[in-house]
Amino acid sequence: MNQDARYDAWSAGRHYENYMGRWSRRIADQFLKWLEPAPELDWLELGCGTGALSSALLSRAAPKSVVVTDLSSDFIEHTSRLISDPRVIFQIADAQKLPFEDACFDVAVSGLTLNFVLDKHLAISEMQRVVRPGGTIAFFVWDYPDGGMGLIDAFWKAATSLDPAASALDEARRFSFCTREGLIDLCRSAGLTEIETSAIETQTGFPDFETFWLPFTLGAGPAPGYCSSLSEDGLLALRNALGELVGTDGPITLPARAWVVKVRQPV
Ligand SMILES: C[S@@+](CC[C@H](N)C(=O)[O-])C[C@H]1O[C@@H](n2cnc3c(N)ncnc32)[C@H](O)[C@@H]1O
């Protein structure tokens, strides 16, 4: 395993939902509005997590069928319990080695996942392989490098102020390609053309610091995974450092900005 990914904890759906899924849902809705898909298409989703994008595309995109996949059996089990729809099939699958035939979907999508896949070029070429000519590949990722996902940005700023070694885990550094130019370069180098991008923004809001802090302690996701590795004193110090950064006196509102990318496959 890539050492920077050692705390990427993809299990405990309820806790992941509390940490990130609920914010991903907001972006997923806007992503589908931007995508403007035709109805009655065959969809593939990579890295479904707790189903933020799966739910959005079922309610917004009028799909004919959806194959919802993730590498984590725990997330597939969790999400398949939540979504019951005759158009959906759930399957454990690695985005780098999709267990599907060539050209069997109209659209391949993923939300907040591509950056976590070890070989992104392989994942993109797998999407190309399974999408029909004239079909669409589309995804979104947080704008990590510009601090666009405020809660993640604040977390790693606080963590690295206490533990310089944590800078290798900082998602702004790990996912430095998540800029408009970086994403276009990635797509081009994977052989894609006709690339469209846009920024989509929402907010994360918390009534108080306790509510903001809690999801970091629940173990699901990279920052919570890092928290799980700390001693009690280390965790307390991090909590205090984060409180100093975002404030502990009242509601906390932070930006949540994502890059969305869509690519039409040649006919
Ligand atoms: C940040 S979560 C995003 C989940 C969900 N799509 C969302 O928007 O909330 C990243 C997801 O990617 C999945 N993942 C990581 N590596 C993967 C791979 N190689 N193939 C498929 N899924 C992968 C994880 O299990 C996790 O569910």
mmCIF file of C-alpha atoms and ligand atoms in Angstrom:
data_model
loop_
_atom_site.group_PDB
_atom_site.id
_atom_site.type_symbol
_atom_site.label_atom_id
_atom_site.label_comp_id
_atom_site.label_asym_id
_atom_site.label_seq_id
_atom_site.Cartn_x
_atom_site.Cartn_y
_atom_site.Cartn_z
ATOM 1 C CA MET A 1 0.000 0.000 0.000
ATOM 2 C CA ASN A 2 1.036 3.582 -0.675
ATOM 3 C CA GLN A 3 2.180 4.835 2.793
ATOM 4 C CA ASP A 4 0.369 8.179 2.430
ATOM 5 C CA ALA A 5 -2.858 6.200 2.117
ATOM 6 C CA ARG A 6 -2.365 4.180 5.309
ATOM 7 C CA TYR A 7 -5.127 5.978 7.226
ATOM 8 C CA ASP A 8 -7.669 5.995 4.372
ATOM 9 C CA ALA A 9 -10.380 4.096 6.246
ATOM 10 C CA TRP A 10 -13.252 3.045 3.977
ATOM 11 C CA SER A 11 -15.697 1.332 6.304
ATOM 12 C CA ALA A 12 -18.338 2.176 8.906
ATOM 13 C CA GLY A 13 -20.854 3.740 6.530
ATOM 14 C CA ARG A 14 -22.803 5.621 9.185
ATOM 15 C CA HIS A 15 -19.650 7.366 10.370
ATOM 16 C CA TYR A 16 -18.415 8.093 6.833
ATOM 17 C CA GLU A 17 -21.819 9.616 6.082
ATOM 18 C CA ASN A 18 -21.489 11.879 9.107
ATOM 19 C CA TYR A 19 -17.945 12.870 8.163
ATOM 20 C CA MET A 20 -18.238 13.323 4.379
ATOM 21 C CA GLY A 21 -21.170 11.603 2.673
ATOM 22 C CA ARG A 22 -23.669 14.290 3.685
ATOM 23 C CA TRP A 23 -21.540 17.009 2.050
ATOM 24 C CA SER A 24 -20.842 14.893 -1.010
ATOM 25 C CA ARG A 25 -24.623 14.607 -1.498
ATOM 26 C CA ARG A 26 -24.857 18.360 -2.010
ATOM 27 C CA ILE A 27 -22.159 18.327 -4.676
ATOM 28 C CA ALA A 28 -23.597 15.198 -6.330
ATOM 29 C CA ASP A 29 -26.911 16.985 -6.931
ATOM 30 C CA GLN A 30 -25.205 19.965 -8.532
ATOM 31 C CA PHE A 31 -22.893 17.691 -10.523
ATOM 32 C CA LEU A 32 -25.872 15.942 -12.120
ATOM 33 C CA LYS A 33 -27.553 19.243 -12.896
ATOM 34 C CA TRP A 34 -24.344 20.314 -14.666
ATOM 35 C CA LEU A 35 -24.032 16.963 -16.462
ATOM 36 C CA GLU A 36 -27.566 17.232 -17.944
ATOM 37 C CA PRO A 37 -27.756 13.527 -18.829
ATOM 38 C CA ALA A 38 -30.375 12.126 -21.172
ATOM 39 C CA PRO A 39 -32.850 9.725 -19.546
ATOM 40 C CA GLU A 40 -32.860 5.940 -19.991
ATOM 41 C CA LEU A 41 -29.098 5.451 -20.004
ATOM 42 C CA ASP A 42 -27.028 2.589 -18.581
ATOM 43 C CA TRP A 43 -24.819 3.985 -15.780
ATOM 44 C CA LEU A 44 -21.751 2.723 -13.964
ATOM 45 C CA GLU A 45 -20.621 4.326 -10.703
ATOM 46 C CA LEU A 46 -17.137 3.774 -9.257
ATOM 47 C CA GLY A 47 -16.446 4.208 -5.528
ATOM 48 C CA CYS A 48 -20.020 4.697 -4.320
ATOM 49 C CA GLY A 49 -19.166 5.006 -0.617
ATOM 50 C CA THR A 50 -22.464 5.551 1.200
ATOM 51 C CA GLY A 51 -24.365 6.294 -2.001
ATOM 52 C CA ALA A 52 -24.312 10.095 -2.301
ATOM 53 C CA LEU A 53 -24.001 10.039 -6.087
ATOM 54 C CA SER A 54 -25.977 6.799 -6.505
ATOM 55 C CA SER A 55 -29.016 8.354 -4.798
ATOM 56 C CA ALA A 56 -28.681 11.593 -6.745
ATOM 57 C CA LEU A 57 -28.528 9.902 -10.094
ATOM 58 C CA LEU A 58 -31.526 7.695 -9.310
ATOM 59 C CA SER A 59 -33.632 10.688 -8.363
ATOM 60 C CA ARG A 60 -32.306 13.141 -11.004
ATOM 61 C CA ALA A 61 -31.076 11.244 -14.048
ATOM 62 C CA ALA A 62 -33.938 8.813 -14.831
ATOM 63 C CA PRO A 63 -31.470 5.993 -15.567
ATOM 64 C CA LYS A 64 -32.411 2.758 -17.288
ATOM 65 C CA SER A 65 -29.910 0.838 -15.150
ATOM 66 C CA VAL A 66 -27.156 1.599 -12.636
ATOM 67 C CA VAL A 67 -24.279 -0.640 -11.597
ATOM 68 C CA VAL A 68 -23.016 0.770 -8.300
ATOM 69 C CA THR A 69 -19.508 -0.352 -7.337
ATOM 70 C CA ASP A 70 -16.891 0.168 -4.636
ATOM 71 C CA LEU A 71 -13.738 -1.626 -3.552
ATOM 72 C CA SER A 72 -14.995 -1.669 0.030
ATOM 73 C CA SER A 73 -17.315 -4.613 0.741
ATOM 74 C CA ASP A 74 -18.395 -2.780 3.887
ATOM 75 C CA PHE A 75 -19.636 0.235 1.893
ATOM 76 C CA ILE A 76 -21.334 -1.985 -0.701
ATOM 77 C CA GLU A 77 -23.156 -3.808 2.078
ATOM 78 C CA HIS A 78 -24.102 -0.553 3.839
ATOM 79 C CA THR A 79 -25.305 1.211 0.689
ATOM 80 C CA SER A 80 -27.187 -1.750 -0.736
ATOM 81 C CA ARG A 81 -29.214 -1.810 2.494
ATOM 82 C CA LEU A 82 -30.129 1.867 2.015
ATOM 83 C CA ILE A 83 -30.963 1.908 -1.686
ATOM 84 C CA SER A 84 -33.633 -0.417 -2.905
ATOM 85 C CA ASP A 85 -34.410 0.174 -6.574
ATOM 86 C CA PRO A 86 -35.002 -2.428 -9.286
ATOM 87 C CA ARG A 87 -32.741 -0.470 -11.662
ATOM 88 C CA VAL A 88 -29.686 -0.894 -9.401
ATOM 89 C CA ILE A 89 -27.129 -3.666 -9.066
ATOM 90 C CA PHE A 90 -24.402 -3.427 -6.396
ATOM 91 C CA GLN A 91 -21.012 -4.975 -6.975
ATOM 92 C CA ILE A 92 -17.617 -4.937 -5.296
ATOM 93 C CA ALA A 93 -15.123 -3.776 -7.919
ATOM 94 C CA ASP A 94 -11.694 -2.174 -8.173
ATOM 95 C CA ALA A 95 -11.831 0.891 -10.421
ATOM 96 C CA GLN A 96 -8.459 -0.196 -11.840
ATOM 97 C CA LYS A 97 -9.756 -3.562 -13.024
ATOM 98 C CA LEU A 98 -13.443 -3.391 -13.803
ATOM 99 C CA PRO A 99 -15.165 -6.759 -14.085
ATOM 100 C CA PHE A 100 -17.261 -5.643 -17.075
ATOM 101 C CA GLU A 101 -17.174 -6.194 -20.810
ATOM 102 C CA ASP A 102 -16.084 -3.497 -23.231
ATOM 103 C CA ALA A 103 -18.631 -0.850 -24.228
ATOM 104 C CA CYS A 104 -21.499 -1.906 -21.967
ATOM 105 C CA PHE A 105 -22.402 1.448 -20.296
ATOM 106 C CA ASP A 106 -23.493 4.858 -21.595
ATOM 107 C CA VAL A 107 -22.029 6.783 -18.659
ATOM 108 C CA ALA A 108 -19.282 6.050 -16.108
ATOM 109 C CA VAL A 109 -19.176 8.388 -13.111
ATOM 110 C CA SER A 110 -17.497 8.727 -9.765
ATOM 111 C CA GLY A 111 -17.681 11.155 -6.852
ATOM 112 C CA LEU A 112 -14.694 11.992 -4.627
ATOM 113 C CA THR A 113 -13.033 8.721 -5.591
ATOM 114 C CA LEU A 114 -10.565 9.066 -8.456
ATOM 115 C CA ASN A 115 -7.945 10.770 -6.262
ATOM 116 C CA PHE A 116 -7.958 7.783 -3.882
ATOM 117 C CA VAL A 117 -7.326 5.239 -6.632
ATOM 118 C CA LEU A 118 -3.657 4.313 -6.770
ATOM 119 C CA ASP A 119 -3.359 4.261 -10.573
ATOM 120 C CA LYS A 120 -5.668 6.981 -11.863
ATOM 121 C CA HIS A 121 -4.673 6.471 -15.505
ATOM 122 C CA LEU A 122 -5.660 2.850 -15.240
ATOM 123 C CA ALA A 123 -9.022 3.802 -13.734
ATOM 124 C CA ILE A 124 -9.654 6.298 -16.526
ATOM 125 C CA SER A 125 -8.674 3.815 -19.206
ATOM 126 C CA GLU A 126 -11.008 1.257 -17.614
ATOM 127 C CA MET A 127 -13.834 3.801 -17.763
ATOM 128 C CA GLN A 128 -12.995 4.428 -21.427
ATOM 129 C CA ARG A 129 -13.042 0.719 -22.125
ATOM 130 C CA VAL A 130 -16.461 0.046 -20.604
ATOM 131 C CA VAL A 131 -18.206 3.151 -21.973
ATOM 132 C CA ARG A 132 -19.823 2.920 -25.412
ATOM 133 C CA PRO A 133 -18.699 5.181 -28.287
ATOM 134 C CA GLY A 134 -20.372 8.567 -27.840
ATOM 135 C CA GLY A 135 -20.828 7.887 -24.115
ATOM 136 C CA THR A 136 -19.688 10.008 -21.180
ATOM 137 C CA ILE A 137 -17.032 9.761 -18.468
ATOM 138 C CA ALA A 138 -17.556 12.215 -15.615
ATOM 139 C CA PHE A 139 -16.366 12.700 -12.061
ATOM 140 C CA PHE A 140 -15.866 15.189 -9.272
ATOM 141 C CA VAL A 141 -13.120 15.690 -6.674
ATOM 142 C CA TRP A 142 -12.678 18.238 -3.909
ATOM 143 C CA ASP A 143 -10.531 21.259 -4.686
ATOM 144 C CA TYR A 144 -7.948 20.132 -2.123
ATOM 145 C CA PRO A 145 -4.920 22.199 -3.248
ATOM 146 C CA ASP A 146 -6.694 25.555 -2.904
ATOM 147 C CA GLY A 147 -8.265 24.692 0.440
ATOM 148 C CA GLY A 148 -11.645 24.424 -1.288
ATOM 149 C CA MET A 149 -12.877 21.783 1.154
ATOM 150 C CA GLY A 150 -12.529 23.921 4.251
ATOM 151 C CA LEU A 151 -12.944 21.247 6.910
ATOM 152 C CA ILE A 152 -10.256 19.003 5.384
ATOM 153 C CA ASP A 153 -7.954 21.974 4.835
ATOM 154 C CA ALA A 154 -8.309 23.172 8.442
ATOM 155 C CA PHE A 155 -7.803 19.652 9.774
ATOM 156 C CA TRP A 156 -4.449 19.095 8.024
ATOM 157 C CA LYS A 157 -3.253 22.609 8.851
ATOM 158 C CA ALA A 158 -3.882 21.863 12.527
ATOM 159 C CA ALA A 159 -2.399 18.350 12.300
ATOM 160 C CA THR A 160 0.811 19.465 10.568
ATOM 161 C CA SER A 161 1.272 22.339 13.031
ATOM 162 C CA LEU A 162 1.632 19.667 15.741
ATOM 163 C CA ASP A 163 3.161 16.832 13.747
ATOM 164 C CA PRO A 164 5.291 17.882 10.735
ATOM 165 C CA ALA A 165 5.340 14.246 9.552
ATOM 166 C CA ALA A 166 1.595 14.542 8.941
ATOM 167 C CA SER A 167 2.318 16.801 5.958
ATOM 168 C CA ALA A 168 2.808 13.647 3.866
ATOM 169 C CA LEU A 169 -0.822 12.780 4.673
ATOM 170 C CA ASP A 170 -2.176 16.263 3.974
ATOM 171 C CA GLU A 171 -4.730 15.782 1.198
ATOM 172 C CA ALA A 172 -3.791 19.146 -0.390
ATOM 173 C CA ARG A 173 -0.336 17.680 -0.932
ATOM 174 C CA ARG A 174 -1.389 14.115 -1.739
ATOM 175 C CA PHE A 175 -3.933 15.297 -4.290
ATOM 176 C CA SER A 176 -2.091 18.282 -5.721
ATOM 177 C CA PHE A 177 -3.389 17.394 -9.191
ATOM 178 C CA CYS A 178 -6.942 18.327 -8.123
ATOM 179 C CA THR A 179 -6.840 21.722 -9.824
ATOM 180 C CA ARG A 180 -8.557 22.614 -13.098
ATOM 181 C CA GLU A 181 -5.215 22.389 -14.970
ATOM 182 C CA GLY A 182 -4.127 19.238 -13.118
ATOM 183 C CA LEU A 183 -7.350 17.438 -13.933
ATOM 184 C CA ILE A 184 -7.220 18.451 -17.591
ATOM 185 C CA ASP A 185 -3.595 17.232 -17.757
ATOM 186 C CA LEU A 186 -4.565 13.942 -16.112
ATOM 187 C CA CYS A 187 -7.402 13.392 -18.589
ATOM 188 C CA ARG A 188 -5.237 14.344 -21.585
ATOM 189 C CA SER A 189 -2.391 12.112 -20.493
ATOM 190 C CA ALA A 190 -4.867 9.252 -20.145
ATOM 191 C CA GLY A 191 -5.848 9.836 -23.766
ATOM 192 C CA LEU A 192 -9.123 11.715 -23.243
ATOM 193 C CA THR A 193 -10.168 14.647 -25.414
ATOM 194 C CA GLU A 194 -13.223 16.968 -25.370
ATOM 195 C CA ILE A 195 -12.737 17.671 -21.652
ATOM 196 C CA GLU A 196 -15.092 20.068 -19.858
ATOM 197 C CA THR A 197 -14.562 21.256 -16.285
ATOM 198 C CA SER A 198 -16.275 23.577 -13.866
ATOM 199 C CA ALA A 199 -16.130 24.462 -10.163
ATOM 200 C CA ILE A 200 -19.128 23.696 -7.983
ATOM 201 C CA GLU A 201 -19.432 25.121 -4.515
ATOM 202 C CA THR A 202 -21.538 24.518 -1.451
ATOM 203 C CA GLN A 203 -20.922 24.949 2.274
ATOM 204 C CA THR A 204 -20.463 22.745 5.298
ATOM 205 C CA GLY A 205 -22.244 24.123 8.351
ATOM 206 C CA PHE A 206 -22.053 23.128 12.022
ATOM 207 C CA PRO A 207 -24.003 24.612 14.943
ATOM 208 C CA ASP A 208 -20.937 24.496 17.208
ATOM 209 C CA PHE A 209 -17.366 23.201 17.504
ATOM 210 C CA GLU A 210 -18.400 19.909 19.185
ATOM 211 C CA THR A 211 -20.570 18.977 16.204
ATOM 212 C CA PHE A 212 -17.731 19.932 13.854
ATOM 213 C CA TRP A 213 -15.168 17.871 15.775
ATOM 214 C CA LEU A 214 -17.160 14.687 16.383
ATOM 215 C CA PRO A 215 -16.910 13.135 12.862
ATOM 216 C CA PHE A 216 -13.113 13.373 13.016
ATOM 217 C CA THR A 217 -13.182 11.004 15.976
ATOM 218 C CA LEU A 218 -15.298 8.308 14.303
ATOM 219 C CA GLY A 219 -12.603 6.624 12.238
ATOM 220 C CA ALA A 220 -14.100 6.732 8.710
ATOM 221 C CA GLY A 221 -12.057 8.614 6.065
ATOM 222 C CA PRO A 222 -8.407 9.793 5.900
ATOM 223 C CA ALA A 223 -8.506 12.539 8.575
ATOM 224 C CA PRO A 224 -10.557 10.423 11.011
ATOM 225 C CA GLY A 225 -8.209 7.500 10.251
ATOM 226 C CA TYR A 226 -5.278 9.691 11.259
ATOM 227 C CA CYS A 227 -7.090 10.701 14.491
ATOM 228 C CA SER A 228 -7.493 7.001 15.337
ATOM 229 C CA SER A 229 -3.700 6.660 15.270
ATOM 230 C CA LEU A 230 -3.151 9.344 17.940
ATOM 231 C CA SER A 231 -2.800 8.967 21.682
ATOM 232 C CA GLU A 232 -5.443 10.530 23.936
ATOM 233 C CA ASP A 233 -3.142 13.512 24.563
ATOM 234 C CA GLY A 234 -2.327 13.823 20.869
ATOM 235 C CA LEU A 235 -6.008 13.865 19.996
ATOM 236 C CA LEU A 236 -6.721 16.526 22.600
ATOM 237 C CA ALA A 237 -3.884 18.696 21.289
ATOM 238 C CA LEU A 238 -5.223 18.342 17.753
ATOM 239 C CA ARG A 239 -8.745 19.199 18.896
ATOM 240 C CA ASN A 240 -7.417 22.368 20.549
ATOM 241 C CA ALA A 241 -5.322 23.362 17.529
ATOM 242 C CA LEU A 242 -8.290 22.869 15.224
ATOM 243 C CA GLY A 243 -10.512 24.857 17.595
ATOM 244 C CA GLU A 244 -8.055 27.749 17.425
ATOM 245 C CA LEU A 245 -8.200 27.670 13.638
ATOM 246 C CA VAL A 246 -11.967 27.479 13.110
ATOM 247 C CA GLY A 247 -13.195 29.049 16.363
ATOM 248 C CA THR A 248 -15.041 27.459 19.280
ATOM 249 C CA ASP A 249 -17.533 30.200 20.141
ATOM 250 C CA GLY A 250 -20.405 29.628 17.752
ATOM 251 C CA PRO A 251 -21.555 28.150 14.454
ATOM 252 C CA ILE A 252 -18.908 27.137 11.926
ATOM 253 C CA THR A 253 -19.435 27.544 8.199
ATOM 254 C CA LEU A 254 -16.757 26.528 5.720
ATOM 255 C CA PRO A 255 -16.603 26.298 1.919
ATOM 256 C CA ALA A 256 -16.885 22.981 0.109
ATOM 257 C CA ARG A 257 -15.727 23.409 -3.486
ATOM 258 C CA ALA A 258 -15.319 20.622 -6.005
ATOM 259 C CA TRP A 259 -14.049 20.349 -9.549
ATOM 260 C CA VAL A 260 -16.395 18.562 -11.890
ATOM 261 C CA VAL A 261 -15.120 16.982 -15.092
ATOM 262 C CA LYS A 262 -16.962 15.516 -18.055
ATOM 263 C CA VAL A 263 -15.559 13.923 -21.163
ATOM 264 C CA ARG A 264 -17.505 12.754 -24.192
ATOM 265 C CA GLN A 265 -16.121 9.651 -25.819
ATOM 266 C CA PRO A 266 -15.608 9.793 -29.583
ATOM 267 C CA VAL A 267 -18.439 8.224 -31.600
HETATM 268 C C1 LIG B 1 -14.089 9.699 -0.380
HETATM 269 S S1 LIG B 1 -14.928 8.212 -0.640
HETATM 270 C C2 LIG B 1 -16.208 8.754 -1.772
HETATM 271 C C3 LIG B 1 -17.481 7.988 -1.574
HETATM 272 C C4 LIG B 1 -18.703 8.559 -2.278
HETATM 273 N N1 LIG B 1 -18.606 8.447 -3.722
HETATM 274 C C5 LIG B 1 -18.971 9.988 -1.870
HETATM 275 O O1 LIG B 1 -19.031 10.848 -2.757
HETATM 276 O O2 LIG B 1 -19.149 10.228 -0.687
HETATM 277 C C6 LIG B 1 -13.833 7.299 -1.674
HETATM 278 C C7 LIG B 1 -14.372 5.950 -2.077
HETATM 279 O O3 LIG B 1 -13.482 5.353 -3.017
HETATM 280 C C8 LIG B 1 -13.443 3.963 -2.748
HETATM 281 N N2 LIG B 1 -12.238 3.442 -3.394
HETATM 282 C C9 LIG B 1 -10.945 3.661 -3.023
HETATM 283 N N3 LIG B 1 -10.122 3.022 -3.874
HETATM 284 C C10 LIG B 1 -10.901 2.399 -4.796
HETATM 285 C C11 LIG B 1 -10.647 1.581 -5.937
HETATM 286 N N4 LIG B 1 -9.406 1.260 -6.312
HETATM 287 N N5 LIG B 1 -11.705 1.104 -6.646
HETATM 288 C C12 LIG B 1 -12.969 1.409 -6.274
HETATM 289 N N6 LIG B 1 -13.277 2.182 -5.219
HETATM 290 C C13 LIG B 1 -12.257 2.673 -4.482
HETATM 291 C C14 LIG B 1 -13.481 3.885 -1.242
HETATM 292 O O4 LIG B 1 -13.851 2.610 -0.779
HETATM 293 C C15 LIG B 1 -14.506 4.972 -0.923
HETATM 294 O O5 LIG B 1 -15.818 4.465 -0.909
#
